[in-house]
Amino acid sequence: MNVPTATPASPSPSDFVFEVDHRLSSGGAVGSDGAPLGRTGTIQTPHGVIQTPAFIPVGTKATVKSLLPATVRELGGQAVLANAYHLFLQPGSDLVDEAGGLGKFMNWDGPTFTDSGGFQVMSLGVGFKKVISMSESAHSGAEVIAKNKERLAHVDEDGVTFKSFLNGDKHRFTPEVSMRIQHELGADIMFAFDECTTLLNTREYQEDSVARTERWAVRCLDEHARQTADRGHRPYQALFGVVQGAQYEDLRRQAAGGLARLTGAEATEQQFDGFGIGGALEKQELGTIVSWVTDELPEAKPRHLLGISEPDDLFAAIAAGADTFDCVAPSRQARGGSMYSPTGRINAKSAGQRRKFEPLDDECDCFTCENYTAAYLHHLFKAKEMLGSTLATIHNERYIVRLVDRIRTSIVDGTFAELRDEVLGRQYGTEFARAAAARTATAGVTARD
């Protein structure tokens, strides 16, 4: 007898769920409705659950540099983020698709993120390589470019034409191309293609850019709907809109509110599943800017702050309502021997570590600190042994992942302000911690402390 087989359900936005679990009771900003902006939550994806707030380790080219995926899981990583720009250039998104998607390609069985490639197109395209320049003394105007560099990226209404930083080949990203690439990469969460500006761009250019990013967002929603319908063999991929607007409150609120209400022009039922917060902002204003954005965004959808990992920034952003974060800094700094500790950075290569026959951080529970001494790490870096990068990266990633886990617990048990003051006081000093608390108290509409 022939038994009919069940037809797999088509991918649907209902496969991606976010729920708010607890709200920050004290120590954080509140929105215009009087509700606290900081919260904990649960993101359910086709490949697993993410408890928020959460730090997402970055695996730019489908690898967290120097670490096995199993090691990332062991140190507490709940998800990884890879980069569409880099994977498009090498090995190609079509190859990753053929392999079964990003997770299968890199042997990671948890949730995955991909960013749109917009940041890399802009930052590498204007010659700043790893970061967007934030020094107003060096540049000005709309066409920002690093000194003695050729501009490799050019923006127009339809998209961006750029040269590969690998070999100089010319490529073109449009909202539709970014969506196709990210669908082929197959991440659980992906981001709309946006224009990432710098603090050096003029107010007029920022206004034009916010409007252009919203027009691109509509095209992303339409293409996302087409790709989802055409790729029924893959699980649903959530699409996050990206809020720009630099340090202007009106632009940030306009951008956030606009994206929150946006639908596709053709796919009028398609909205964003969550939101990214990106672009140019000064460190001192981070909490305030995030609170402007989260105050405008729907409570029932998650918010990801792009490119953040410093302890003070994490406290400020979580108090202002951000849910997840990613940054290359923990692994990049580790490869140079710079390692986190409760009392500030430690240089594993410094002379003071040479005969320290104890853990580099005796309060840390990572594999490195439980099994190796600071003296051994010092030796590895001085001898230029690859193992040094691996052990240091394990420590740094675990330090930040664990810190955000502790912050999540503190929101649940009502000790957020106490934990912030303790951690920042030891990390940066008492005066710094007081100043950070004061900035949090003035972020957003008002504060609860």
XYZ file of C-alpha atoms in Angstrom:
449
model
C 0.000 0.000 0.000
C 1.323 3.442 -0.895
C 1.381 5.765 2.100
C 1.249 9.423 1.093
C 4.106 11.496 2.422
C 3.464 14.764 4.163
C 4.178 17.875 2.136
C 6.674 20.087 3.973
C 5.137 23.307 5.202
C 6.149 26.397 3.256
C 8.549 28.715 5.071
C 6.604 31.330 6.994
C 7.326 34.327 9.251
C 5.517 32.366 11.971
C 8.612 30.129 12.140
C 10.457 33.067 13.719
C 9.178 34.084 17.156
C 10.319 36.654 19.717
C 8.881 36.954 23.214
C 9.737 39.441 25.951
C 10.342 37.578 29.217
C 11.342 40.205 31.809
C 11.661 43.987 31.912
C 14.441 45.964 33.521
C 12.964 47.224 36.793
C 15.641 49.808 37.642
C 18.815 51.329 36.244
C 17.589 51.897 32.690
C 15.745 54.307 30.415
C 12.006 54.183 29.824
C 10.139 54.936 26.641
C 7.506 57.545 25.877
C 4.824 55.147 27.129
C 6.516 54.933 30.541
C 7.586 51.299 30.068
C 11.207 50.255 30.676
C 13.164 49.826 27.446
C 15.591 47.186 28.764
C 14.366 43.599 28.734
C 15.196 39.925 28.434
C 13.609 37.773 25.787
C 13.624 34.594 23.738
C 14.197 34.409 19.978
C 13.039 31.149 18.403
C 14.603 30.340 15.033
C 14.440 27.208 12.848
C 17.892 26.243 14.138
C 17.484 26.936 17.837
C 16.711 29.419 20.562
C 18.611 32.574 21.552
C 18.144 33.910 25.080
C 18.507 37.678 25.064
C 20.350 39.879 25.735
C 23.009 37.882 23.898
C 26.424 38.543 22.412
C 26.813 36.897 18.997
C 30.421 35.934 18.108
C 31.454 36.988 14.596
C 32.538 34.364 12.083
C 33.127 36.747 9.168
C 34.147 34.146 6.584
C 32.137 31.242 8.053
C 34.616 30.801 10.892
C 35.275 32.501 14.208
C 38.965 32.943 13.570
C 41.150 30.273 15.228
C 38.188 28.470 16.881
C 36.297 25.286 16.099
C 32.502 25.724 15.965
C 32.273 23.232 18.838
C 34.539 25.502 20.873
C 32.249 28.475 20.209
C 29.359 26.411 21.535
C 31.353 25.303 24.591
C 32.239 28.884 25.538
C 28.547 29.784 25.502
C 27.991 31.222 22.029
C 24.317 30.889 21.136
C 24.665 31.938 17.481
C 27.289 33.172 15.039
C 27.257 36.026 12.516
C 28.917 35.809 9.106
C 29.425 38.483 6.473
C 27.616 38.494 3.134
C 30.223 40.701 1.447
C 33.143 38.436 2.271
C 31.313 35.172 1.538
C 30.039 36.570 -1.765
C 33.626 37.269 -2.805
C 34.959 33.972 -1.464
C 33.900 31.166 -1.831
C 30.629 32.471 -3.367
C 27.123 32.367 -1.928
C 26.047 29.820 -4.559
C 28.627 27.361 -3.232
C 27.427 27.858 0.362
C 23.860 27.289 -0.859
C 24.904 24.079 -2.588
C 26.538 22.929 0.658
C 23.194 23.277 2.463
C 23.564 26.773 3.866
C 25.926 28.538 6.233
C 25.338 26.304 9.249
C 25.989 23.056 7.402
C 28.913 24.542 5.479
C 30.749 25.497 8.674
C 29.425 22.607 10.821
C 27.520 24.889 13.207
C 24.170 23.508 14.336
C 22.823 26.653 16.026
C 21.216 29.878 14.798
C 23.106 32.015 12.302
C 23.084 35.685 11.274
C 24.423 37.347 8.134
C 24.837 41.086 7.699
C 23.976 42.666 4.376
C 27.499 43.569 3.297
C 26.641 47.266 3.330
C 29.125 48.168 6.048
C 32.025 46.423 4.337
C 31.140 47.861 0.922
C 31.240 51.365 2.406
C 34.130 51.072 4.878
C 36.471 49.104 2.639
C 35.314 51.141 -0.335
C 36.479 54.429 1.183
C 39.794 52.992 2.308
C 39.236 52.623 6.055
C 39.510 48.804 5.995
C 38.354 47.485 9.376
C 36.448 50.530 10.647
C 34.586 53.588 9.427
C 36.597 56.731 10.235
C 35.050 58.698 13.095
C 37.633 61.493 13.230
C 35.998 64.734 12.158
C 39.367 66.509 12.109
C 40.554 64.467 9.139
C 37.661 64.584 6.691
C 34.426 66.366 5.903
C 31.599 66.437 3.409
C 29.538 63.792 1.687
C 32.245 61.969 -0.264
C 34.344 60.788 2.668
C 37.589 59.083 1.703
C 40.641 57.936 3.642
C 43.864 59.854 3.061
C 45.893 58.701 0.061
C 43.248 56.123 -0.904
C 41.210 55.584 -4.047
C 37.460 55.539 -3.472
C 36.347 51.982 -4.314
C 32.593 52.338 -3.638
C 30.120 54.652 -5.351
C 26.481 54.981 -4.263
C 23.578 55.747 -6.581
C 19.817 55.372 -6.250
C 19.806 51.787 -7.464
C 22.692 50.445 -5.357
C 26.470 50.495 -4.907
C 29.236 49.775 -7.393
C 32.484 48.737 -5.754
C 35.824 47.111 -6.370
C 36.807 43.960 -4.520
C 39.431 44.569 -1.856
C 40.860 41.161 -2.784
C 41.677 41.641 -6.465
C 40.102 44.888 -7.682
C 37.295 43.200 -9.652
C 34.227 45.395 -10.045
C 30.941 44.254 -8.465
C 27.525 45.743 -7.851
C 25.291 45.324 -4.817
C 21.642 46.328 -4.957
C 18.950 45.508 -2.385
C 17.869 42.622 -4.610
C 21.411 41.267 -4.970
C 22.015 41.430 -1.209
C 18.762 39.553 -0.553
C 19.631 36.861 -3.089
C 23.106 36.409 -1.616
C 21.789 36.195 1.941
C 19.058 33.736 0.983
C 21.701 31.561 -0.615
C 23.811 31.795 2.546
C 20.735 30.591 4.438
C 21.127 32.353 7.802
C 18.230 32.413 10.268
C 18.494 36.201 10.592
C 19.659 38.552 7.857
C 19.715 42.309 7.380
C 18.312 44.640 4.746
C 20.831 46.375 2.492
C 21.462 49.875 3.799
C 23.868 52.748 3.309
C 26.247 53.066 6.244
C 27.361 56.682 6.630
C 30.000 58.211 8.919
C 29.985 61.100 11.377
C 31.863 63.053 8.733
C 28.997 63.163 6.262
C 26.956 66.367 6.174
C 23.481 66.676 7.713
C 22.064 67.012 4.172
C 23.771 63.794 3.103
C 22.496 61.979 6.224
C 18.937 63.040 5.362
C 19.288 61.789 1.789
C 20.860 58.550 3.010
C 18.056 57.795 5.493
C 15.472 58.321 2.766
C 17.446 56.166 0.307
C 17.888 53.392 2.896
C 14.098 53.328 3.400
C 13.514 53.066 -0.344
C 16.041 50.242 -0.478
C 14.252 48.614 2.477
C 11.003 48.398 0.482
C 12.899 46.646 -2.312
C 14.493 44.286 0.226
C 11.051 43.347 1.577
C 9.752 42.617 -1.923
C 12.783 40.548 -2.903
C 12.739 38.752 0.453
C 9.132 37.708 -0.194
C 10.018 36.479 -3.708
C 13.027 34.514 -2.478
C 11.026 32.979 0.381
C 8.311 31.838 -2.024
C 10.830 30.429 -4.511
C 12.924 28.625 -1.890
C 10.377 26.467 -0.121
C 13.035 23.804 0.465
C 14.728 26.051 3.048
C 13.500 27.208 6.475
C 12.182 30.732 6.866
C 14.848 33.428 7.180
C 13.965 36.467 9.294
C 14.726 39.867 7.775
C 15.753 42.827 9.946
C 15.555 46.432 8.751
C 18.533 48.644 9.624
C 18.039 52.018 11.337
C 20.462 54.765 10.317
C 20.462 58.511 11.046
C 23.851 59.133 12.686
C 23.542 61.272 15.846
C 20.425 63.235 14.881
C 17.431 62.434 17.082
C 14.863 63.417 14.469
C 16.534 61.283 11.779
C 16.944 58.272 14.063
C 13.303 58.439 15.188
C 12.108 59.033 11.619
C 14.122 56.070 10.336
C 12.980 53.723 13.116
C 9.319 54.686 12.891
C 9.353 54.424 9.116
C 10.907 50.954 9.086
C 8.526 49.768 11.810
C 5.507 50.553 9.608
C 7.064 49.554 6.295
C 5.813 46.826 3.955
C 6.902 45.766 0.522
C 5.485 47.660 -2.446
C 4.363 44.383 -4.030
C 4.460 42.079 -1.004
C 2.179 44.261 1.108
C 1.896 41.649 3.875
C 5.670 41.428 4.275
C 7.132 43.440 7.152
C 10.447 43.314 8.970
C 10.821 40.553 11.564
C 13.199 42.639 13.674
C 15.540 45.590 13.431
C 19.230 46.377 13.374
C 20.697 49.583 14.762
C 23.725 50.668 12.780
C 25.680 53.576 11.452
C 27.712 56.345 12.928
C 27.484 57.287 16.595
C 29.874 58.552 19.235
C 30.554 56.273 22.165
C 29.393 58.814 24.754
C 25.995 59.048 23.030
C 25.440 55.332 22.426
C 22.818 54.734 25.109
C 20.888 57.873 24.213
C 20.827 57.082 20.495
C 19.771 53.482 21.081
C 16.945 54.673 23.341
C 15.650 57.051 20.641
C 15.485 54.113 18.244
C 13.991 51.508 20.574
C 11.355 54.000 21.726
C 10.051 54.059 18.135
C 10.305 50.329 17.403
C 7.594 47.741 18.168
C 8.027 46.054 21.537
C 7.248 42.638 20.083
C 10.234 42.497 17.703
C 13.949 42.016 18.519
C 16.629 44.700 18.104
C 20.220 43.987 17.158
C 22.976 46.557 17.740
C 25.654 46.106 15.105
C 29.366 46.172 15.978
C 29.347 46.555 19.786
C 31.235 44.547 22.443
C 32.952 46.820 24.994
C 31.602 46.240 28.532
C 30.438 49.842 29.074
C 28.725 49.903 25.678
C 26.918 46.647 26.443
C 25.496 47.970 29.710
C 24.416 51.223 28.051
C 22.797 49.505 25.078
C 20.984 46.867 27.134
C 19.640 49.527 29.491
C 18.300 51.305 26.390
C 16.542 48.235 24.993
C 18.933 46.444 22.597
C 18.627 42.645 22.579
C 21.574 41.197 20.648
C 25.045 42.393 19.648
C 27.946 41.356 17.467
C 31.520 42.569 17.122
C 34.853 41.314 15.801
C 36.792 43.069 18.576
C 37.090 40.180 21.086
C 38.707 37.840 18.553
C 40.716 40.516 16.737
C 42.197 41.887 19.957
C 42.919 38.373 21.182
C 45.047 37.655 18.133
C 47.212 40.615 19.113
C 47.555 39.367 22.691
C 45.119 41.877 24.246
C 42.922 40.039 26.741
C 39.998 41.110 28.894
C 40.031 40.938 32.669
C 37.758 42.327 35.415
C 40.303 45.079 36.117
C 41.074 46.080 32.531
C 42.973 44.809 29.504
C 46.034 42.622 29.940
C 48.737 42.367 27.292
C 49.725 38.713 27.213
C 53.033 39.711 25.613
C 54.072 42.100 28.386
C 57.093 41.324 30.534
C 54.933 41.104 33.642
C 53.292 37.919 32.328
C 56.528 36.039 31.616
C 56.803 34.362 35.015
C 53.170 34.459 36.065
C 52.503 30.755 36.680
C 48.795 31.188 37.297
C 45.766 31.945 35.121
C 45.803 35.234 33.278
C 42.366 35.885 34.860
C 41.794 33.860 38.023
C 38.077 34.777 38.031
C 37.439 33.384 34.565
C 35.873 29.968 33.950
C 37.009 29.596 30.324
C 39.006 26.613 29.043
C 42.123 28.747 28.712
C 42.135 30.111 32.245
C 41.273 26.732 33.745
C 44.091 24.925 31.942
C 46.924 27.341 31.078
C 49.051 29.945 32.800
C 49.747 33.523 31.821
C 53.407 32.535 31.431
C 52.496 29.923 28.817
C 50.344 32.411 26.893
C 53.235 34.880 27.017
C 55.538 32.235 25.566
C 53.109 31.364 22.748
C 52.774 34.972 21.619
C 56.489 35.674 21.856
C 57.221 32.498 19.884
C 54.461 33.415 17.381
C 52.740 30.070 17.890
C 49.213 29.780 16.468
C 47.917 28.230 19.680
C 48.306 31.615 21.374
C 45.585 33.107 19.174
C 43.279 30.170 19.849
C 43.640 30.277 23.632
C 43.365 34.070 23.789
C 40.270 34.083 21.558
C 38.582 31.454 23.716
C 39.150 33.697 26.721
C 37.986 36.958 25.140
C 34.870 35.486 23.547
C 33.955 33.711 26.782
C 34.534 36.897 28.785
C 32.055 38.936 26.712
C 29.517 36.121 26.296
C 29.596 35.483 30.039
C 29.285 39.194 30.858
C 26.118 39.510 28.765
C 24.780 36.321 30.369
C 25.352 37.922 33.782
C 23.571 41.077 32.650
C 20.611 38.966 31.500
C 20.452 37.292 34.913
C 20.696 40.662 36.668
C 17.630 41.934 34.789
C 15.671 38.911 35.976
C 16.737 39.193 39.621
C 16.643 42.997 39.810
C 20.367 43.647 40.334
C 21.250 45.317 37.013
C 22.384 48.654 38.475
C 24.516 46.956 41.122
C 26.182 44.694 38.550
C 26.834 47.644 36.209
C 28.453 49.695 38.970
C 30.594 46.765 40.122
C 31.778 45.682 36.666
C 32.442 49.168 35.285
C 34.015 50.334 38.547
C 36.555 47.530 38.457
C 37.058 47.721 34.696
C 37.469 51.460 34.276
C 37.428 53.034 37.738
C 34.790 54.431 40.093
C 34.495 57.825 38.433
C 33.957 56.230 35.044
C 31.244 53.969 36.492
C 29.472 56.948 38.032
C 29.591 58.827 34.744
C 28.222 55.791 32.895
C 25.357 55.504 35.361
C 24.622 59.201 34.944
C 24.510 58.880 31.151
C 22.089 55.978 31.457
C 19.902 58.066 33.747
C 19.567 60.776 31.103
C 19.088 58.455 28.113
C 15.704 58.104 26.494
C 12.650 59.893 27.802
C 13.360 59.513 31.517
C 14.917 56.917 33.799
C 14.225 54.459 36.561
C 17.003 54.139 39.125
